[in-house]
């Protein structure tokens, strides 16, 4: 086992990649991931958009301190404020999407558009809370993420195609999980496990929204994406074939094309009230 002090030393105090010029797009990642999951997209878009991808507190020296989605909303707004960005398109993947919905409802004046990627608006069921609790509640402890949890999340984060054909991608991420403090995952879990059901509230979100989801996502079923698309007044649905939860890296070209095409239809928002 990697000593806890060594695991702590691998986590920076902050981690933000601010690239490009133009209307700003913020990128917020999912559980067990970090800002680098968006590298294919930010590299492609930064010639015409200001892309700001950040690692949540779970991947920094503040790990384990998040307890609610409100914490993550505040963190996202702090990143935008530090960058001098008032209004932005917000892309949220998985728990980043949970947070993005909360931010859009709480501070609609800050959001020019949403990308809800590999995420859901519905609450977790009692059965899901029990399953996740049995796996993750014990991680409020010293030490690193145990191998049993790494193996449990492998088929959740990666689709069947990635597991069979992209071993370097899978090993790069899973090796990183083994080096992370257990409490970094515990804090993430506590921030989303009791999320409210926001499906009835999606009608309040009228900004352009892209709902993008891997068709083979084992972490969050594609039906959740369909349910959000049906309830959002101004949404576009983009299912991605042969992709699991980590859709940005499993099918980077397809995701980039869908995202770029949608962004280019959104009226530039920089400087608008």
PDB file of N, CA and C in Angstrom, residues 8-17 29 34-35 53-63 75 78-79 82:
ATOM      1  N   UNK A   8      -1.012  11.940  -0.337  1.00  0.00           N
ATOM      2  CA  UNK A   8      -1.334  13.350  -0.151  1.00  0.00           C
ATOM      3  C   UNK A   8      -0.427  14.234  -1.001  1.00  0.00           C
ATOM      4  N   UNK A   9       0.846  13.850  -1.095  1.00  0.00           N
ATOM      5  CA  UNK A   9       1.811  14.677  -1.813  1.00  0.00           C
ATOM      6  C   UNK A   9       1.524  14.720  -3.309  1.00  0.00           C
ATOM      7  N   UNK A  10       0.792  13.715  -3.834  1.00  0.00           N
ATOM      8  CA  UNK A  10       0.506  13.714  -5.265  1.00  0.00           C
ATOM      9  C   UNK A  10      -0.627  14.666  -5.631  1.00  0.00           C
ATOM     10  N   UNK A  11      -1.347  15.201  -4.659  1.00  0.00           N
ATOM     11  CA  UNK A  11      -2.493  16.055  -4.931  1.00  0.00           C
ATOM     12  C   UNK A  11      -2.103  17.526  -4.818  1.00  0.00           C
ATOM     13  N   UNK A  12      -2.320  18.317  -5.876  1.00  0.00           N
ATOM     14  CA  UNK A  12      -1.958  19.733  -5.845  1.00  0.00           C
ATOM     15  C   UNK A  12      -2.954  20.545  -5.020  1.00  0.00           C
ATOM     16  N   UNK A  13      -2.577  21.784  -4.717  1.00  0.00           N
ATOM     17  CA  UNK A  13      -3.496  22.674  -4.002  1.00  0.00           C
ATOM     18  C   UNK A  13      -4.647  23.122  -4.899  1.00  0.00           C
ATOM     19  N   UNK A  14      -4.381  23.239  -6.198  1.00  0.00           N
ATOM     20  CA  UNK A  14      -5.425  23.569  -7.169  1.00  0.00           C
ATOM     21  C   UNK A  14      -4.977  23.059  -8.533  1.00  0.00           C
ATOM     22  N   UNK A  15      -5.916  22.971  -9.457  1.00  0.00           N
ATOM     23  CA  UNK A  15      -5.596  22.404 -10.767  1.00  0.00           C
ATOM     24  C   UNK A  15      -6.600  22.941 -11.769  1.00  0.00           C
ATOM     25  N   UNK A  16      -6.205  24.001 -12.492  1.00  0.00           N
ATOM     26  CA  UNK A  16      -7.067  24.643 -13.475  1.00  0.00           C
ATOM     27  C   UNK A  16      -6.277  24.821 -14.768  1.00  0.00           C
ATOM     28  N   UNK A  17      -6.859  24.425 -15.886  1.00  0.00           N
ATOM     29  CA  UNK A  17      -6.263  24.654 -17.196  1.00  0.00           C
ATOM     30  C   UNK A  17      -7.138  25.658 -17.937  1.00  0.00           C
ATOM     31  N   UNK A  29     -15.692  17.726 -14.092  1.00  0.00           N
ATOM     32  CA  UNK A  29     -15.595  16.284 -14.308  1.00  0.00           C
ATOM     33  C   UNK A  29     -16.392  15.468 -13.301  1.00  0.00           C
ATOM     34  N   UNK A  34     -10.530  13.664 -13.323  1.00  0.00           N
ATOM     35  CA  UNK A  34      -9.993  15.013 -13.120  1.00  0.00           C
ATOM     36  C   UNK A  34     -10.103  15.780 -14.427  1.00  0.00           C
ATOM     37  N   UNK A  35      -9.583  16.996 -14.440  1.00  0.00           N
ATOM     38  CA  UNK A  35      -9.774  17.864 -15.606  1.00  0.00           C
ATOM     39  C   UNK A  35      -9.184  17.289 -16.890  1.00  0.00           C
ATOM     40  N   UNK A  53     -10.987  24.183 -17.728  1.00  0.00           N
ATOM     41  CA  UNK A  53     -11.242  22.869 -17.126  1.00  0.00           C
ATOM     42  C   UNK A  53     -10.551  22.816 -15.777  1.00  0.00           C
ATOM     43  N   UNK A  54     -11.271  22.386 -14.764  1.00  0.00           N
ATOM     44  CA  UNK A  54     -10.681  22.376 -13.430  1.00  0.00           C
ATOM     45  C   UNK A  54     -10.934  21.039 -12.745  1.00  0.00           C
ATOM     46  N   UNK A  55     -10.017  20.684 -11.869  1.00  0.00           N
ATOM     47  CA  UNK A  55     -10.152  19.492 -11.049  1.00  0.00           C
ATOM     48  C   UNK A  55     -10.878  19.861  -9.759  1.00  0.00           C
ATOM     49  N   UNK A  56     -11.882  19.079  -9.413  1.00  0.00           N
ATOM     50  CA  UNK A  56     -12.654  19.362  -8.205  1.00  0.00           C
ATOM     51  C   UNK A  56     -11.794  19.162  -6.965  1.00  0.00           C
ATOM     52  N   UNK A  57     -12.302  19.602  -5.834  1.00  0.00           N
ATOM     53  CA  UNK A  57     -11.516  19.528  -4.600  1.00  0.00           C
ATOM     54  C   UNK A  57     -11.142  18.097  -4.246  1.00  0.00           C
ATOM     55  N   UNK A  58     -11.875  17.105  -4.745  1.00  0.00           N
ATOM     56  CA  UNK A  58     -11.527  15.711  -4.466  1.00  0.00           C
ATOM     57  C   UNK A  58     -10.159  15.335  -5.022  1.00  0.00           C
ATOM     58  N   UNK A  59      -9.711  16.034  -6.056  1.00  0.00           N
ATOM     59  CA  UNK A  59      -8.414  15.759  -6.647  1.00  0.00           C
ATOM     60  C   UNK A  59      -7.342  16.736  -6.237  1.00  0.00           C
ATOM     61  N   UNK A  60      -7.594  17.488  -5.182  1.00  0.00           N
ATOM     62  CA  UNK A  60      -6.617  18.456  -4.683  1.00  0.00           C
ATOM     63  C   UNK A  60      -6.362  18.200  -3.199  1.00  0.00           C
ATOM     64  N   UNK A  61      -5.538  19.040  -2.610  1.00  0.00           N
ATOM     65  CA  UNK A  61      -5.221  18.891  -1.188  1.00  0.00           C
ATOM     66  C   UNK A  61      -6.433  19.143  -0.293  1.00  0.00           C
ATOM     67  N   UNK A  62      -7.552  19.610  -0.866  1.00  0.00           N
ATOM     68  CA  UNK A  62      -8.793  19.822  -0.104  1.00  0.00           C
ATOM     69  C   UNK A  62      -9.668  18.573  -0.107  1.00  0.00           C
ATOM     70  N   UNK A  63      -9.162  17.465  -0.585  1.00  0.00           N
ATOM     71  CA  UNK A  63      -9.968  16.259  -0.737  1.00  0.00           C
ATOM     72  C   UNK A  63     -10.677  15.875   0.566  1.00  0.00           C
ATOM     73  N   UNK A  75     -17.625  26.076  -5.516  1.00  0.00           N
ATOM     74  CA  UNK A  75     -16.297  25.895  -6.086  1.00  0.00           C
ATOM     75  C   UNK A  75     -16.273  26.302  -7.559  1.00  0.00           C
ATOM     76  N   UNK A  78     -16.357  29.966  -7.874  1.00  0.00           N
ATOM     77  CA  UNK A  78     -15.071  30.530  -7.474  1.00  0.00           C
ATOM     78  C   UNK A  78     -14.057  30.435  -8.609  1.00  0.00           C
ATOM     79  N   UNK A  79     -14.074  29.329  -9.355  1.00  0.00           N
ATOM     80  CA  UNK A  79     -13.183  29.198 -10.513  1.00  0.00           C
ATOM     81  C   UNK A  79     -13.523  30.262 -11.556  1.00  0.00           C
ATOM     82  N   UNK A  82     -12.465  33.733 -10.287  1.00  0.00           N
ATOM     83  CA  UNK A  82     -11.015  33.900 -10.335  1.00  0.00           C
ATOM     84  C   UNK A  82     -10.532  34.145 -11.760  1.00  0.00           C
TER      85      UNK A  82
END
